[in-house]
């Protein structure tokens, strides 16, 4: 969802919800955050929240899609300018995310109840990835299939590398980690 296309009041509401939700994630786990707390922190009323979202899980889906948009948009916009690898650009952006946001995303992967709610996020991420690895639709179905598979494998390595780095960042610097990631990617391609 491109926020700039929305009414200015809705943009302000969403930006406030996102910013303040991240603040709440710094204080406690997602499961312990209530809709009331999200609304109070964002200074919006509960009815306003429920005009846009079914519940906190629906908002979580929105929040993660928004974060994914930021990461993928950065990579798409800078792929030619920085002459970097798409996945390296995604990796660098993920390294810059707060530990609590990443912890939430990683914990969701492990929690089957939430994962059912998040199926649309996974589909959304796969669609964005497919757009990158195939440049949209490919005429060669087999090559498209192989590219999609490679993209999924590389994205898995990317996510696990971010997770590993966040748990070991006291032992390895960011630049050193990016070099290690690039070497790993070279072996996969």
mmCIF file of C-alpha atoms in Angstrom:
data_model
loop_
_atom_site.group_PDB
_atom_site.id
_atom_site.type_symbol
_atom_site.label_atom_id
_atom_site.label_comp_id
_atom_site.label_asym_id
_atom_site.label_seq_id
_atom_site.Cartn_x
_atom_site.Cartn_y
_atom_site.Cartn_z
ATOM 1 C CA UNK A 1 0.000 0.000 0.000
ATOM 2 C CA UNK A 2 1.369 3.393 -1.004
ATOM 3 C CA UNK A 3 0.534 5.766 1.821
ATOM 4 C CA UNK A 4 1.028 8.874 -0.305
ATOM 5 C CA UNK A 5 -2.121 7.951 -2.269
ATOM 6 C CA UNK A 6 -4.269 8.054 0.874
ATOM 7 C CA UNK A 7 -6.159 10.959 2.402
ATOM 8 C CA UNK A 8 -3.834 13.094 4.526
ATOM 9 C CA UNK A 9 -5.774 12.292 7.732
ATOM 10 C CA UNK A 10 -5.413 8.564 7.098
ATOM 11 C CA UNK A 11 -1.698 8.987 6.365
ATOM 12 C CA UNK A 12 -1.256 10.782 9.693
ATOM 13 C CA UNK A 13 -3.220 8.084 11.514
ATOM 14 C CA UNK A 14 -1.173 5.270 9.953
ATOM 15 C CA UNK A 15 2.151 7.017 10.558
ATOM 16 C CA UNK A 16 1.247 7.633 14.190
ATOM 17 C CA UNK A 17 0.136 4.018 14.667
ATOM 18 C CA UNK A 18 3.329 2.661 13.082
ATOM 19 C CA UNK A 19 5.673 4.957 15.010
ATOM 20 C CA UNK A 20 4.006 4.392 18.361
ATOM 21 C CA UNK A 21 3.588 0.654 17.822
ATOM 22 C CA UNK A 22 7.351 0.416 17.304
ATOM 23 C CA UNK A 23 7.790 2.282 20.581
ATOM 24 C CA UNK A 24 5.522 -0.192 22.346
ATOM 25 C CA UNK A 25 7.514 -3.086 20.859
ATOM 26 C CA UNK A 26 10.575 -1.639 22.588
ATOM 27 C CA UNK A 27 8.748 -1.983 25.902
ATOM 28 C CA UNK A 28 6.977 -5.347 25.613
ATOM 29 C CA UNK A 29 6.151 -8.328 23.454
ATOM 30 C CA UNK A 30 3.432 -8.092 20.805
ATOM 31 C CA UNK A 31 1.151 -10.552 22.600
ATOM 32 C CA UNK A 32 1.104 -8.288 25.652
ATOM 33 C CA UNK A 33 0.211 -5.138 23.704
ATOM 34 C CA UNK A 34 -3.497 -4.297 23.588
ATOM 35 C CA UNK A 35 -5.410 -2.290 21.008
ATOM 36 C CA UNK A 36 -6.117 0.268 23.747
ATOM 37 C CA UNK A 37 -2.379 0.706 24.345
ATOM 38 C CA UNK A 38 -1.725 1.114 20.631
ATOM 39 C CA UNK A 39 -4.505 3.702 20.372
ATOM 40 C CA UNK A 40 -3.419 5.596 23.491
ATOM 41 C CA UNK A 41 0.202 5.737 22.323
ATOM 42 C CA UNK A 42 -0.843 6.918 18.839
ATOM 43 C CA UNK A 43 -3.418 9.337 20.313
ATOM 44 C CA UNK A 44 -6.273 7.953 18.263
ATOM 45 C CA UNK A 45 -9.630 6.646 19.386
ATOM 46 C CA UNK A 46 -10.461 2.928 19.363
ATOM 47 C CA UNK A 47 -13.329 3.435 16.882
ATOM 48 C CA UNK A 48 -10.834 5.048 14.498
ATOM 49 C CA UNK A 49 -8.531 2.040 14.866
ATOM 50 C CA UNK A 50 -11.423 -0.329 14.145
ATOM 51 C CA UNK A 51 -12.436 1.668 11.066
ATOM 52 C CA UNK A 52 -9.122 0.589 9.531
ATOM 53 C CA UNK A 53 -8.292 -2.747 11.183
ATOM 54 C CA UNK A 54 -10.266 -5.762 12.380
ATOM 55 C CA UNK A 55 -8.000 -6.353 15.385
ATOM 56 C CA UNK A 56 -4.374 -6.095 16.449
ATOM 57 C CA UNK A 57 -3.425 -9.021 14.188
ATOM 58 C CA UNK A 58 -4.859 -7.228 11.177
ATOM 59 C CA UNK A 59 -2.839 -4.173 12.199
ATOM 60 C CA UNK A 60 0.242 -6.378 12.604
ATOM 61 C CA UNK A 61 -0.224 -7.578 9.019
ATOM 62 C CA UNK A 62 -0.434 -3.949 7.877
ATOM 63 C CA UNK A 63 2.630 -3.020 9.952
ATOM 64 C CA UNK A 64 4.804 -5.807 8.560
ATOM 65 C CA UNK A 65 3.690 -5.140 4.979
ATOM 66 C CA UNK A 66 4.592 -1.487 5.519
ATOM 67 C CA UNK A 67 8.040 -2.471 6.798
ATOM 68 C CA UNK A 68 8.491 -4.855 3.862
ATOM 69 C CA UNK A 69 7.526 -2.061 1.470
ATOM 70 C CA UNK A 70 10.171 0.216 2.934
ATOM 71 C CA UNK A 71 12.875 -2.432 2.657
ATOM 72 C CA UNK A 72 11.955 -3.624 -0.859
ATOM 73 C CA UNK A 73 11.286 -0.088 -2.168
ATOM 74 C CA UNK A 74 14.751 0.973 -1.018
ATOM 75 C CA UNK A 75 16.294 -2.010 -2.808
ATOM 76 C CA UNK A 76 14.280 -1.416 -6.009
ATOM 77 C CA UNK A 77 15.117 2.301 -6.046
ATOM 78 C CA UNK A 78 18.821 1.814 -5.402
ATOM 79 C CA UNK A 79 19.594 -1.307 -7.412
ATOM 80 C CA UNK A 80 20.931 0.665 -10.408
ATOM 81 C CA UNK A 81 22.168 3.734 -8.570
ATOM 82 C CA UNK A 82 24.379 1.876 -6.112
ATOM 83 C CA UNK A 83 25.093 -0.953 -8.548
ATOM 84 C CA UNK A 84 24.486 -3.301 -5.688
ATOM 85 C CA UNK A 85 22.918 -6.677 -5.513
ATOM 86 C CA UNK A 86 19.191 -6.540 -4.722
ATOM 87 C CA UNK A 87 19.543 -9.026 -1.872
ATOM 88 C CA UNK A 88 22.521 -7.164 -0.365
ATOM 89 C CA UNK A 89 20.451 -3.975 -0.349
ATOM 90 C CA UNK A 90 17.592 -5.837 1.370
ATOM 91 C CA UNK A 91 20.056 -7.365 3.842
ATOM 92 C CA UNK A 92 21.542 -3.969 4.721
ATOM 93 C CA UNK A 93 18.077 -2.513 5.305
ATOM 94 C CA UNK A 94 17.117 -5.417 7.548
ATOM 95 C CA UNK A 95 20.304 -4.946 9.565
ATOM 96 C CA UNK A 96 19.175 -1.367 10.208
ATOM 97 C CA UNK A 97 15.771 -2.411 11.566
ATOM 98 C CA UNK A 98 15.335 -2.296 15.312
ATOM 99 C CA UNK A 99 15.963 -5.549 17.143
ATOM 100 C CA UNK A 100 12.413 -5.570 18.515
ATOM 101 C CA UNK A 101 10.792 -5.315 15.082
ATOM 102 C CA UNK A 102 12.997 -8.112 13.759
ATOM 103 C CA UNK A 103 12.390 -10.192 16.871
ATOM 104 C CA UNK A 104 8.649 -9.818 16.282
ATOM 105 C CA UNK A 105 8.972 -10.935 12.662
ATOM 106 C CA UNK A 106 11.183 -13.906 13.583
ATOM 107 C CA UNK A 107 8.903 -14.938 16.441
ATOM 108 C CA UNK A 108 5.900 -14.844 14.116
ATOM 109 C CA UNK A 109 7.600 -17.446 11.944
ATOM 110 C CA UNK A 110 7.671 -19.750 14.965
ATOM 111 C CA UNK A 111 4.137 -19.081 16.244
ATOM 112 C CA UNK A 112 1.651 -21.130 14.220
ATOM 113 C CA UNK A 113 -1.421 -19.256 15.534
ATOM 114 C CA UNK A 114 -0.119 -15.922 14.325
ATOM 115 C CA UNK A 115 1.313 -17.481 11.164
ATOM 116 C CA UNK A 116 -2.187 -18.351 9.977
ATOM 117 C CA UNK A 117 -3.075 -14.682 10.331
ATOM 118 C CA UNK A 118 0.102 -13.689 8.487
ATOM 119 C CA UNK A 119 -0.377 -15.810 5.357
ATOM 120 C CA UNK A 120 -1.144 -12.667 3.358
ATOM 121 C CA UNK A 121 2.194 -11.158 4.444
ATOM 122 C CA UNK A 122 4.043 -14.220 3.179
ATOM 123 C CA UNK A 123 2.151 -14.081 -0.137
ATOM 124 C CA UNK A 124 2.889 -10.370 -0.389
ATOM 125 C CA UNK A 125 6.613 -10.920 0.184
ATOM 126 C CA UNK A 126 6.682 -13.715 -2.376
ATOM 127 C CA UNK A 127 4.966 -11.467 -4.930
ATOM 128 C CA UNK A 128 7.538 -8.704 -4.379
ATOM 129 C CA UNK A 129 10.369 -11.224 -4.628
ATOM 130 C CA UNK A 130 8.895 -12.749 -7.789
ATOM 131 C CA UNK A 131 8.735 -9.281 -9.337
ATOM 132 C CA UNK A 132 12.448 -8.818 -8.691
ATOM 133 C CA UNK A 133 13.813 -12.208 -9.714
ATOM 134 C CA UNK A 134 11.707 -12.505 -12.875
ATOM 135 C CA UNK A 135 11.378 -8.846 -13.750
ATOM 136 C CA UNK A 136 7.612 -9.360 -13.636
ATOM 137 C CA UNK A 137 6.283 -12.161 -15.838
ATOM 138 C CA UNK A 138 8.710 -14.408 -17.673
ATOM 139 C CA UNK A 139 7.910 -16.054 -20.987
ATOM 140 C CA UNK A 140 10.047 -19.076 -20.091
ATOM 141 C CA UNK A 141 8.069 -20.852 -17.355
ATOM 142 C CA UNK A 142 10.909 -23.200 -16.361
ATOM 143 C CA UNK A 143 13.410 -20.336 -15.992
ATOM 144 C CA UNK A 144 10.813 -18.354 -14.085
ATOM 145 C CA UNK A 145 10.281 -21.306 -11.752
ATOM 146 C CA UNK A 146 14.051 -21.752 -11.214
ATOM 147 C CA UNK A 147 14.504 -18.013 -10.569
ATOM 148 C CA UNK A 148 11.652 -18.019 -8.068
ATOM 149 C CA UNK A 149 13.193 -21.000 -6.264
ATOM 150 C CA UNK A 150 16.609 -19.290 -6.124
ATOM 151 C CA UNK A 151 14.969 -16.126 -4.834
ATOM 152 C CA UNK A 152 13.217 -18.047 -2.055
ATOM 153 C CA UNK A 153 16.454 -19.758 -1.031
ATOM 154 C CA UNK A 154 18.372 -16.477 -1.039
ATOM 155 C CA UNK A 155 15.618 -14.723 0.940
ATOM 156 C CA UNK A 156 15.753 -17.543 3.503
ATOM 157 C CA UNK A 157 19.521 -17.142 3.773
ATOM 158 C CA UNK A 158 19.039 -13.368 4.065
ATOM 159 C CA UNK A 159 16.546 -13.647 6.919
ATOM 160 C CA UNK A 160 18.613 -16.263 8.768
ATOM 161 C CA UNK A 161 21.765 -14.151 8.291
ATOM 162 C CA UNK A 162 20.039 -11.107 9.817
ATOM 163 C CA UNK A 163 18.824 -13.247 12.701
ATOM 164 C CA UNK A 164 22.305 -14.701 13.216
ATOM 165 C CA UNK A 165 23.907 -11.240 13.084
ATOM 166 C CA UNK A 166 21.457 -9.762 15.605
ATOM 167 C CA UNK A 167 22.369 -12.582 18.019
ATOM 168 C CA UNK A 168 26.115 -12.203 17.412
ATOM 169 C CA UNK A 169 26.606 -8.492 16.721
ATOM 170 C CA UNK A 170 28.853 -8.183 19.754
ATOM 171 C CA UNK A 171 31.283 -10.575 17.990
ATOM 172 C CA UNK A 172 31.157 -9.234 14.403
ATOM 173 C CA UNK A 173 30.861 -5.736 12.962
ATOM 174 C CA UNK A 174 28.238 -4.673 10.447
ATOM 175 C CA UNK A 175 30.699 -4.189 7.577
ATOM 176 C CA UNK A 176 32.315 -7.554 8.253
ATOM 177 C CA UNK A 177 28.862 -9.184 8.318
ATOM 178 C CA UNK A 178 27.910 -7.602 4.988
ATOM 179 C CA UNK A 179 31.137 -8.950 3.434
ATOM 180 C CA UNK A 180 30.398 -12.408 4.827
ATOM 181 C CA UNK A 181 26.849 -12.221 3.462
ATOM 182 C CA UNK A 182 28.117 -11.169 0.019
ATOM 183 C CA UNK A 183 30.540 -14.121 -0.058
ATOM 184 C CA UNK A 184 27.695 -16.444 0.904
ATOM 185 C CA UNK A 185 25.498 -15.018 -1.870
ATOM 186 C CA UNK A 186 28.241 -15.491 -4.445
ATOM 187 C CA UNK A 187 28.353 -19.190 -3.601
ATOM 188 C CA UNK A 188 24.580 -19.490 -4.053
ATOM 189 C CA UNK A 189 24.489 -17.808 -7.449
#
